[in-house]
Structure formats: structure tokens, C-alpha cells
Short mmCIF file of C-alpha atoms in Angstrom, two decimals:
data_model
loop_
_atom_site.label_atom_id
_atom_site.label_comp_id
_atom_site.label_asym_id
_atom_site.label_seq_id
_atom_site.Cartn_x
_atom_site.Cartn_y
_atom_site.Cartn_z
CA MET A 82 64.63 145.53 -15.16
CA ILE A 83 63.17 142.01 -15.09
CA ASP A 84 63.37 139.95 -18.28
CA LEU A 85 59.74 139.10 -18.97
CA ALA A 86 60.81 136.18 -21.16
CA ALA A 87 62.57 134.66 -18.18
CA GLU A 88 59.84 135.18 -15.57
CA GLY A 89 59.10 131.47 -15.45
CA ALA A 90 62.74 130.56 -14.82
CA LEU A 91 63.35 128.93 -11.46
CA VAL A 92 65.31 130.63 -8.71
CA ARG A 93 67.61 127.82 -7.67
CA GLY A 94 69.71 129.49 -5.01
CA ALA A 95 71.05 132.64 -3.41
CA SER A 96 73.24 133.33 -6.44
CA ASP A 97 70.12 133.84 -8.58
CA VAL A 98 68.78 136.27 -5.99
CA ALA A 99 72.13 138.09 -6.10
CA ASP A 100 71.83 138.36 -9.89
CA PHE A 101 68.34 139.81 -9.53
CA ALA A 102 69.55 142.28 -6.91
CA ARG A 103 72.38 143.46 -9.15
CA GLY A 104 69.80 144.07 -11.85
CA CYS A 105 67.93 146.42 -9.51
CA PHE A 106 71.00 148.70 -9.61
CA ARG A 107 71.20 148.73 -13.40
CA GLY A 108 69.03 151.13 -15.31
CA SER A 109 68.69 154.88 -15.41
CA THR A 110 72.14 156.45 -15.66
CA GLY A 111 71.10 160.11 -16.00
CA ASP A 112 69.95 162.79 -13.60
CA GLN A 113 66.17 162.65 -13.98
CA VAL A 114 63.60 162.67 -11.22
CA GLY A 115 60.18 161.05 -11.05
CA ILE A 116 57.65 162.16 -8.46
CA GLU A 117 54.72 160.30 -6.91
CA LEU A 118 52.39 162.31 -4.69
CA GLU A 119 49.79 160.79 -2.40
CA PHE A 120 46.98 162.90 -0.97
CA LEU A 121 44.17 162.26 1.46
CA VAL A 122 40.84 163.48 0.10
CA PHE A 123 38.20 165.04 2.35
CA ASP A 124 34.58 166.01 1.95
CA ARG A 125 34.53 169.77 2.50
CA ALA A 126 31.09 169.60 4.07
CA ALA A 127 31.90 166.68 6.37
CA PRO A 128 35.64 166.16 6.95
CA ALA A 129 35.10 163.20 9.28
CA ARG A 130 33.30 161.22 6.56
CA GLN A 131 35.14 158.83 4.25
CA VAL A 132 34.97 159.85 0.59
CA PRO A 133 34.04 157.00 -1.78
CA LEU A 134 36.80 156.33 -4.27
CA ALA A 135 34.37 156.49 -7.19
CA ARG A 136 33.37 160.02 -6.22
CA ILE A 137 37.00 161.12 -6.40
CA ALA A 138 37.62 159.37 -9.71
CA ASP A 139 34.47 160.82 -11.30
CA ALA A 140 35.50 164.35 -10.33
CA LEU A 141 39.00 164.22 -11.79
CA PRO A 142 39.54 165.97 -15.14
CA PRO A 143 42.03 165.04 -17.88
CA LEU A 144 45.43 165.99 -16.50
CA PRO A 145 47.51 168.30 -18.72
CA GLY A 146 50.91 167.10 -17.46
CA GLY A 147 50.37 163.43 -18.19
CA SER A 148 50.40 162.08 -14.65
CA ARG A 149 49.14 158.57 -13.98
CA VAL A 150 46.22 158.41 -11.53
CA THR A 151 45.97 155.54 -9.06
CA PHE A 152 44.43 154.95 -5.65
CA GLU A 153 45.75 153.45 -2.46
CA PRO A 154 43.59 150.96 -0.51
CA GLY A 155 41.93 153.59 1.69
CA GLY A 156 41.05 155.84 -1.24
CA GLN A 157 44.19 158.01 -1.10
CA LEU A 158 44.74 159.69 -4.46
CA GLU A 159 48.15 159.15 -6.07
CA LEU A 160 49.48 161.24 -8.95
CA SER A 161 52.64 159.88 -10.58
CA GLY A 162 54.27 162.40 -12.88
CA PRO A 163 56.46 161.62 -15.88
CA ALA A 164 60.17 161.48 -15.09
CA GLY A 165 62.34 164.26 -16.44
CA PRO A 166 64.81 166.97 -15.51
CA LEU A 167 63.91 168.61 -12.19
CA PRO A 168 62.27 171.79 -13.59
CA GLU A 169 60.20 169.86 -16.15
CA ALA A 170 59.13 167.12 -13.76
CA ILE A 171 57.95 169.64 -11.16
CA ALA A 172 56.19 171.86 -13.71
CA ARG A 173 54.24 169.00 -15.30
CA LEU A 174 53.15 167.49 -11.99
CA ALA A 175 52.29 170.91 -10.55
CA ALA A 176 49.94 171.49 -13.48
CA ASP A 177 48.23 168.20 -12.75
CA VAL A 178 47.95 168.88 -9.01
CA ASN A 179 46.41 172.26 -9.73
CA ALA A 180 43.94 170.78 -12.21
CA ALA A 181 42.95 167.99 -9.83
CA ARG A 182 42.67 170.33 -6.89
CA ALA A 183 40.40 172.74 -8.75
CA ALA A 184 38.14 169.98 -10.07
CA LEU A 185 37.82 168.32 -6.69
CA ARG A 186 36.99 171.65 -5.09
CA GLU A 187 34.14 172.05 -7.59
CA ALA A 188 32.91 168.63 -6.50
CA GLY A 189 32.96 169.61 -2.84
CA LEU A 190 36.20 167.78 -2.08
CA ALA A 191 39.62 168.87 -0.85
CA LEU A 192 43.15 167.53 -1.19
CA ALA A 193 44.98 167.47 2.12
CA GLY A 194 48.76 167.37 2.26
CA VAL A 195 49.41 165.40 5.45
CA GLY A 196 51.21 162.11 6.07
CA LEU A 197 48.64 160.46 8.37
CA ASP A 198 44.89 160.93 8.42
CA PRO A 199 44.35 163.25 11.40
CA VAL A 200 40.66 162.54 12.03
CA ARG A 201 39.27 159.45 10.29
CA PRO A 202 39.74 155.80 11.29
CA ALA A 203 41.41 153.41 8.84
CA ARG A 204 38.85 152.00 6.45
CA ARG A 205 39.76 150.03 3.34
CA GLN A 206 37.96 150.56 0.03
CA LEU A 207 39.98 148.46 -2.43
CA ARG A 208 39.48 144.70 -2.15
CA LEU A 209 42.01 143.36 -4.65
CA PRO A 210 43.51 139.95 -3.79
CA ARG A 211 46.90 141.55 -3.09
CA TYR A 212 45.36 143.94 -0.58
CA GLU A 213 43.31 141.21 1.07
CA ALA A 214 46.48 139.18 1.65
CA MET A 215 48.48 142.22 2.72
CA ALA A 216 45.85 143.23 5.26
CA GLU A 217 45.81 139.72 6.71
CA PHE A 218 49.61 139.58 6.93
CA LEU A 219 50.19 143.04 8.43
CA GLY A 220 47.24 142.98 10.82
CA THR A 221 45.82 145.79 12.91
CA PRO A 222 46.19 148.53 13.85
CA TYR A 223 49.41 149.37 12.00
CA GLY A 224 48.76 147.41 8.82
CA SER A 225 45.37 149.04 8.42
CA LEU A 226 46.81 152.47 9.13
CA MET A 227 49.62 152.04 6.62
CA MET A 228 47.32 150.85 3.87
CA CYS A 229 44.41 153.22 4.44
CA SER A 230 45.51 156.29 6.38
CA THR A 231 49.01 157.28 5.24
CA ALA A 232 50.23 159.47 2.41
CA SER A 233 53.73 160.21 1.21
CA ILE A 234 55.91 161.88 -1.36
CA GLN A 235 58.01 159.36 -3.23
CA VAL A 236 61.02 160.81 -5.03
CA ASN A 237 62.45 158.51 -7.71
CA LEU A 238 66.00 159.32 -8.78
CA ASP A 239 68.17 158.03 -11.58
CA LEU A 240 71.00 155.79 -10.45
CA GLY A 241 73.56 157.80 -12.39
CA GLY A 242 77.02 156.55 -13.24
CA ARG A 243 77.80 155.68 -9.60
CA PRO A 244 74.72 153.95 -8.18
CA ALA A 245 76.41 153.05 -4.89
CA VAL A 246 77.17 156.71 -4.23
CA ARG A 247 73.59 157.85 -4.70
CA TRP A 248 72.30 154.86 -2.73
CA GLU A 249 74.51 155.83 0.20
CA ARG A 250 73.49 159.49 0.03
CA THR A 251 69.77 158.72 0.11
CA HIS A 252 70.25 156.69 3.30
CA LEU A 253 72.59 159.04 5.14
CA LEU A 254 70.25 161.98 4.49
CA GLY A 255 67.15 160.04 5.56
CA PRO A 256 66.78 161.03 9.21
CA VAL A 257 67.49 164.72 8.55
CA LEU A 258 65.00 164.92 5.68
CA THR A 259 62.43 162.91 7.63
CA ALA A 260 62.71 165.44 10.46
CA ALA A 261 62.64 168.51 8.23
CA PHE A 262 59.53 167.41 6.33
CA ALA A 263 57.72 165.67 9.23
CA ASN A 264 54.03 166.33 8.67
CA SER A 265 51.87 163.76 10.46
CA PRO A 266 51.53 164.48 14.20
CA LEU A 267 47.81 163.79 14.61
CA SER A 268 45.53 160.78 14.77
CA GLY A 269 41.92 160.69 15.89
CA GLY A 270 41.99 164.48 16.15
CA ARG A 271 44.72 164.42 18.83
CA PRO A 272 48.53 164.45 18.95
CA CYS A 273 49.87 160.94 18.40
CA GLY A 274 53.21 161.61 20.10
CA TRP A 275 55.25 161.65 16.89
CA MET A 276 56.04 164.50 14.51
CA SER A 277 55.93 161.91 11.74
CA GLY A 278 53.19 159.55 12.83
CA ARG A 279 53.39 158.02 9.38
CA GLN A 280 56.96 156.91 10.05
CA ALA A 281 55.84 155.58 13.43
CA VAL A 282 53.39 153.34 11.61
CA TRP A 283 56.21 151.93 9.47
CA GLU A 284 58.37 151.43 12.57
CA ASN A 285 55.67 149.15 13.98
CA LEU A 286 55.27 146.93 10.92
CA ASP A 287 57.26 143.82 10.03
CA ARG A 288 60.83 145.09 10.30
CA THR A 289 62.20 142.42 7.96
CA ARG A 290 60.60 144.47 5.17
CA THR A 291 60.53 148.05 6.52
CA ALA A 292 63.91 148.56 8.21
CA PRO A 293 66.63 150.34 6.22
CA VAL A 294 68.80 148.08 4.09
CA PRO A 295 72.07 147.68 6.04
CA ALA A 296 75.04 149.71 4.88
CA THR A 297 77.77 147.29 3.78
CA GLY A 298 79.61 149.15 1.02
CA ASP A 299 78.10 146.77 -1.55
CA PRO A 300 74.46 147.82 -2.09
CA ALA A 301 73.58 144.98 -4.46
CA SER A 302 74.82 142.31 -2.05
CA ALA A 303 73.05 144.01 0.85
CA TRP A 304 69.83 144.15 -1.17
CA ALA A 305 70.13 140.46 -2.06
CA GLU A 306 70.49 139.53 1.61
CA TYR A 307 67.54 141.75 2.49
CA LEU A 308 65.37 140.03 -0.15
CA LEU A 309 66.41 136.61 1.13
CA ASP A 310 65.75 137.40 4.80
CA ALA A 311 62.47 139.30 4.40
CA ARG A 312 59.45 137.26 5.45
CA LEU A 313 57.17 136.10 2.66
CA MET A 314 53.96 138.09 2.70
CA LEU A 315 52.01 136.29 0.01
CA VAL A 316 52.34 133.91 -2.90
CA ARG A 317 50.34 134.32 -6.08
CA GLU A 318 48.40 131.25 -7.14
CA ASP A 319 46.09 130.53 -10.07
CA GLY A 320 46.20 133.90 -11.75
CA GLU A 321 45.12 136.71 -9.46
CA ARG A 322 44.53 134.67 -6.30
CA CYS A 323 46.96 135.35 -3.47
CA ARG A 324 47.77 133.10 -0.52
CA THR A 325 48.90 134.81 2.66
CA VAL A 326 52.02 133.26 4.20
CA ARG A 327 51.48 132.99 7.96
CA ASP A 328 54.35 130.80 9.15
CA GLY A 329 57.06 133.47 9.31
CA SER A 330 59.12 131.86 6.55
CA THR A 331 61.47 133.96 4.45
CA PHE A 332 62.36 133.85 0.79
CA ARG A 333 65.56 132.06 1.81
CA ASP A 334 63.40 129.39 3.44
CA TRP A 335 61.37 129.00 0.26
CA LEU A 336 64.54 128.14 -1.68
CA SER A 337 64.99 124.99 0.40
CA ALA A 338 61.32 124.14 0.98
CA PRO A 339 59.86 120.87 -0.38
CA THR A 340 57.08 122.81 -2.14
CA ARG A 341 57.41 124.10 -5.70
CA PRO A 342 60.55 126.21 -6.12
CA PRO A 343 60.11 129.95 -6.61
CA THR A 344 60.38 131.49 -10.06
CA LEU A 345 61.94 134.77 -11.12
CA ALA A 346 58.40 136.16 -11.26
CA ASP A 347 57.88 135.11 -7.63
CA LEU A 348 61.08 136.87 -6.61
CA ALA A 349 60.16 140.03 -8.50
CA TYR A 350 56.74 140.06 -6.86
CA HIS A 351 58.29 139.43 -3.43
CA ALA A 352 60.38 142.56 -4.00
CA THR A 353 57.21 144.62 -4.51
CA THR A 354 56.01 143.61 -1.03
CA ILE A 355 59.14 144.95 0.67
CA PHE A 356 59.13 148.58 1.78
CA PRO A 357 62.47 149.83 3.13
CA PRO A 358 63.02 153.62 3.28
CA VAL A 359 64.94 153.40 -0.01
CA ARG A 360 64.27 150.69 -2.59
CA PRO A 361 66.21 149.99 -5.81
CA ARG A 362 64.16 149.24 -8.92
CA GLY A 363 66.40 150.30 -11.78
CA TRP A 364 66.16 153.70 -10.12
CA LEU A 365 66.11 154.73 -6.47
CA GLU A 366 62.76 155.05 -4.71
CA ILE A 367 62.98 157.39 -1.72
CA ARG A 368 60.00 156.41 0.42
CA TYR A 369 60.56 158.11 3.79
CA LEU A 370 58.99 161.53 3.14
CA ASP A 371 55.61 162.59 4.52
CA ALA A 372 53.07 164.08 2.14
CA GLN A 373 53.23 167.87 2.03
CA ASP A 374 50.79 170.70 1.39
CA PRO A 375 49.42 170.60 -2.19
CA ALA A 376 51.01 173.99 -2.84
CA SER A 377 54.44 173.35 -1.32
CA TRP A 378 55.43 169.76 -2.19
CA PRO A 379 57.97 170.99 -4.80
CA VAL A 380 60.23 172.14 -1.96
CA CYS A 381 60.54 168.59 -0.67
CA VAL A 382 61.34 167.23 -4.13
CA ALA A 383 63.80 169.99 -4.97
CA VAL A 384 65.79 169.68 -1.74
CA THR A 385 65.97 165.88 -1.93
CA HIS A 386 67.00 165.95 -5.59
CA ALA A 387 69.66 168.60 -5.04
CA LEU A 388 71.31 166.88 -2.09
CA VAL A 389 71.57 163.53 -3.87
CA MET A 390 72.33 164.64 -7.43
CA ASP A 391 74.68 167.57 -6.93
CA ASP A 392 78.12 166.44 -5.75
CA ARG A 393 79.06 169.73 -4.09
CA ALA A 394 75.78 169.92 -2.22
CA ALA A 395 76.04 166.27 -1.23
CA ASP A 396 79.53 166.69 0.21
CA THR A 397 78.37 169.58 2.40
CA ALA A 398 75.12 167.93 3.42
CA LEU A 399 76.64 164.55 4.26
CA ALA A 400 79.32 166.09 6.43
CA ALA A 401 76.47 167.48 8.54
CA ALA A 402 74.03 164.56 8.31
CA GLU A 403 76.20 161.43 8.43
CA PRO A 404 76.80 161.49 12.22
CA TYR A 405 73.04 161.12 12.71
CA ALA A 406 72.37 158.56 9.98
CA GLY A 407 71.01 156.04 12.48
CA MET A 408 68.54 158.41 14.13
CA TRP A 409 65.43 157.34 12.21
CA PRO A 410 63.21 156.90 15.33
CA TRP A 411 64.37 160.21 16.82
CA ALA A 412 63.69 162.01 13.55
CA ALA A 413 60.18 160.60 13.39
CA ARG A 414 59.32 161.25 17.01
CA LEU A 415 60.97 164.64 17.60
CA GLY A 416 61.42 166.15 14.16
CA LEU A 417 63.57 169.26 14.31
CA ALA A 418 63.08 169.57 18.05
CA GLU A 419 66.11 167.27 18.15
CA PRO A 420 68.86 169.95 18.07
CA ARG A 421 71.42 167.85 16.19
CA LEU A 422 68.96 167.10 13.40
CA ARG A 423 67.92 170.74 13.28
CA SER A 424 71.51 171.93 12.90
CA ALA A 425 72.17 169.36 10.18
CA ALA A 426 68.97 170.33 8.39
CA GLU A 427 70.02 173.99 8.29
CA THR A 428 73.29 173.00 6.63
CA CYS A 429 71.47 170.72 4.18
CA PHE A 430 69.03 173.43 3.14
CA GLU A 431 71.85 175.91 2.64
CA ALA A 432 73.62 173.38 0.41
CA ALA A 433 70.43 172.72 -1.55
CA LEU A 434 69.80 176.42 -2.06
CA ALA A 435 73.29 176.82 -3.50
CA ALA A 436 72.85 173.81 -5.79
CA LEU A 437 69.38 174.42 -7.21
CA PRO A 438 70.40 177.17 -9.67
CA ARG A 439 73.13 174.85 -10.97
CA LEU A 440 70.44 172.20 -11.54
CA GLY A 441 68.26 174.57 -13.58
CA ALA A 442 65.68 175.33 -10.90
CA ALA A 443 63.58 178.40 -11.54
CA PRO A 444 64.08 181.42 -9.26
CA ASP A 445 60.54 181.01 -7.93
CA LEU A 446 61.33 177.47 -6.73
CA VAL A 447 64.55 178.63 -5.10
CA ARG A 448 62.57 181.31 -3.26
CA GLU A 449 60.03 178.70 -2.12
CA VAL A 450 62.83 176.56 -0.69
CA ALA A 451 64.31 179.57 1.10
CA ALA A 452 60.91 180.50 2.52
CA PHE A 453 60.37 176.92 3.76
CA ALA A 454 63.79 176.98 5.41
CA ASP A 455 63.03 180.28 7.14
CA ARG A 456 59.61 179.13 8.34
CA HIS A 457 60.31 175.53 9.29
CA VAL A 458 64.01 174.72 9.51
CA THR A 459 65.59 177.75 11.12
CA THR A 460 62.79 177.85 13.68
CA GLY A 461 62.93 174.10 14.34
CA ARG A 462 59.24 173.83 13.45
CA PRO A 463 58.59 171.36 10.60
CA PRO A 464 55.12 171.37 9.03
CA ALA A 465 53.93 169.04 11.80
CA ALA A 466 54.28 171.88 14.31
CA ASP A 467 51.69 173.92 12.42
CA LEU A 468 49.26 171.00 12.55
CA LEU A 469 49.78 170.65 16.28
CA ASP A 470 48.92 174.32 16.67
CA LEU A 471 45.56 173.65 15.02
CA VAL A 472 44.42 171.29 17.77
CA LYS A 473 45.45 173.81 20.41
CA GLY A 474 43.28 176.48 18.83
CA PRO A 475 39.52 176.85 18.24
CA ALA A 476 37.60 173.62 17.84
CA ARG A 477 37.03 174.14 14.11
CA SER A 478 40.63 175.00 13.21
CA LEU A 479 41.54 171.48 12.08
CA SER A 480 38.33 171.05 10.09
CA ALA A 481 38.95 174.38 8.36
CA TRP A 482 42.48 173.30 7.46
CA LEU A 483 41.30 169.98 6.05
CA THR A 484 38.81 171.72 3.80
CA GLU A 485 41.55 174.01 2.40
CA GLU A 486 40.44 177.21 4.07
CA GLY A 487 43.66 177.26 6.03
CA GLN A 488 46.05 175.55 3.62
CA ALA A 489 48.61 177.47 1.61
#
């Protein structure tokens, strides 16, 4: 997306930012999906203890599906599968999740599919200059929680031949999908008051970089304005060193500042420090979904993919979801207990179920989606409701779930 040969070129005004933003909507024109899964990792013998990152890395085997392994600042494990058609992308990443899960179990560890650490305090393990500056900028408690205690599913979708259409769909569906897959209601072993506590964390961070990009009918122009008006988090200096920006200035301010002018590389890096629910990068990053159970994450990917990629499914789903497109806080706090979101979610899942065979999904995956709908959507009980039940039960119920005894 970014021309590496031009990285040193100066950004002389808003028109250069607009050119960069337009480039973010040029790229993948097909119908592929890429999937990035984050998991919290627990010690099966002591779930309240932080697991050293090196212990996780040492336990991981070669992954048969070719996923890239990375770690988030708190030691969350991220598996990023190769992009491909929906059936292939899910199959390859599922093989890697299964391999990782089995190897970690042998090492006394467990993958937990949950969007916010339900028992452990935020504690950072990675000390890279970027993370040092990010931690200073975002502060506590929400910056620390975001960096160290959250986990998500990121669904990356091709832009297709009509990028603006897919961009709009991903936003209009956001609150309904957030509610349906809400899976982070606990913190410190107690209910946090939100069905998606992970989304609550994002709601309490710097909103110039976490709020949805405004809907204007021109996504590239809206993205350019968002980039210009987002506060600067950090500036890279002297190689890897990062300087935290504390004065509240924006990228627009930098363009007229008496200091050195920003380069294209500075703008591209600024874009990596901005985290709206959907971000364009030559593809569409859908970032608003809580992590799911290690055995059932394909449902989340399949439904999201179907409702954005399949025109018939999208038409049906958007007719139900669009009236509630601004209900992000309600979706995060109430999940499907909000009756309007629940009704829209039922329609969306029905549309996805009709579309998945057209998209080549295997019958087993279609059955998994139907089972999820019956268990969580029709009943108005997203995965978060099951977690809340654990803290109402015997004292060891949550610990047993975290160590996989109770997970699917």
C-alpha cells in the first residue's frame, strides 16, 4: 500500500494525507478473508498467575497451516492465518489452533477464548519502544487493560470491486455483531457491568483514535480527516526510539508546526497507532469482535464474512441492522439483552445461514453457525451470559473453565 521508495517524502499538506487515505482503499479486489485470533493463555495449575511469554513460545510446535505467531504486550498469543477463500482460511487456521492448543495443554497451559482477562490484573511483558510510548500515552487503567488484558478476533476482508459498499456494511453491522459475539463480562473475577468489557475499555480510551470513522458517503475522505484529527501518540526518532507526544496535538497540527515536517513514513506509522472499529489498510480490518472459544471462533468469522461479502445476505442483514448502527455503547453494555439488537441479530444469522452454502462453506460449519444461533442468539444470551453464570455457581467454576475443563 505504501511506496517504500517514497517513505522519506515530505507530507506537505492535507492533500498528501488525502492521497495516502485513498491508497488505503486500493488493494485486494477479491473475496478473500484473513483471520487474526488472539487468546489469553493460562497456567492450568494456577489460573491467577501470569504465564511468562517465553514459556508459551517454547511450548508452541511448528504450525501446519502456516499461521504467523506473535504476542501482544501482556503475553496474549496471536495467530494470524494466511488469507484465502473462506473454507480454506478457516481450515488452515483451525489446524494451527488445534496444534497450538494440544501442545500448550501438554505444557500445562490453556488457551482461553474470552475478550477480557476475567481474573488477572494487567501486567505488561513486552518492553519495546513502541509499547513504552503507547503505555505512557494511554495511561491507566484503560491503556494497560487494552494492551495487556484484551483479546479479539480480527476479520480482514478484501475490498472487492466496490470498497465503499463493503466499508459501509462493516460499520452498519458493527453493533449487532458486537452484541451477538459479546464475550467479556468479567474483570477481577466479578461482573464488570458490560457484556463486552473489552469494548468498554476501547470506549474509555482516546476517542480521536478509537471512535468509528464518521459515515460521509466518501470513505477515503472521511479516513483522511480522521487521520488528520487523531492525536499524535508518538514520533519515531533515531531508529527504534519513540518519543511520546503529550501536548494533545494532532497530525493536522504537525503539518503546520515549526518542527521538522512529517514524512510519508511518519504518516503511515501514525495510521498504525489509530484503532477505530474498522480500519482500511488495502483491505478492511474488522476490529470490534471479542475473542471466542478456541473451538467455536469459526462461527464469528463465517457470519461476518457472509454478511459483508454476499450481496443478498447483506441486503437482508442491513435492513435489520441499519436502524441501530449508532448503538455501539448499548451493544457493548447490554449485548442481546437489548431487544432491538437481538431481533436484528436473529435476522442477520438467518441471512448468513442462507449465504454460507453459496460461499462454499462446509456443511459442518453451517451446522455450527445454526447451533450458535440457537444457543446464543435466539435465547438472547451471547457467550458472555455463560461466563456470568460461572461466577454465580460454585467457587471453582471459573477456574475450571479457564483451564479448559469447561470449554467446548
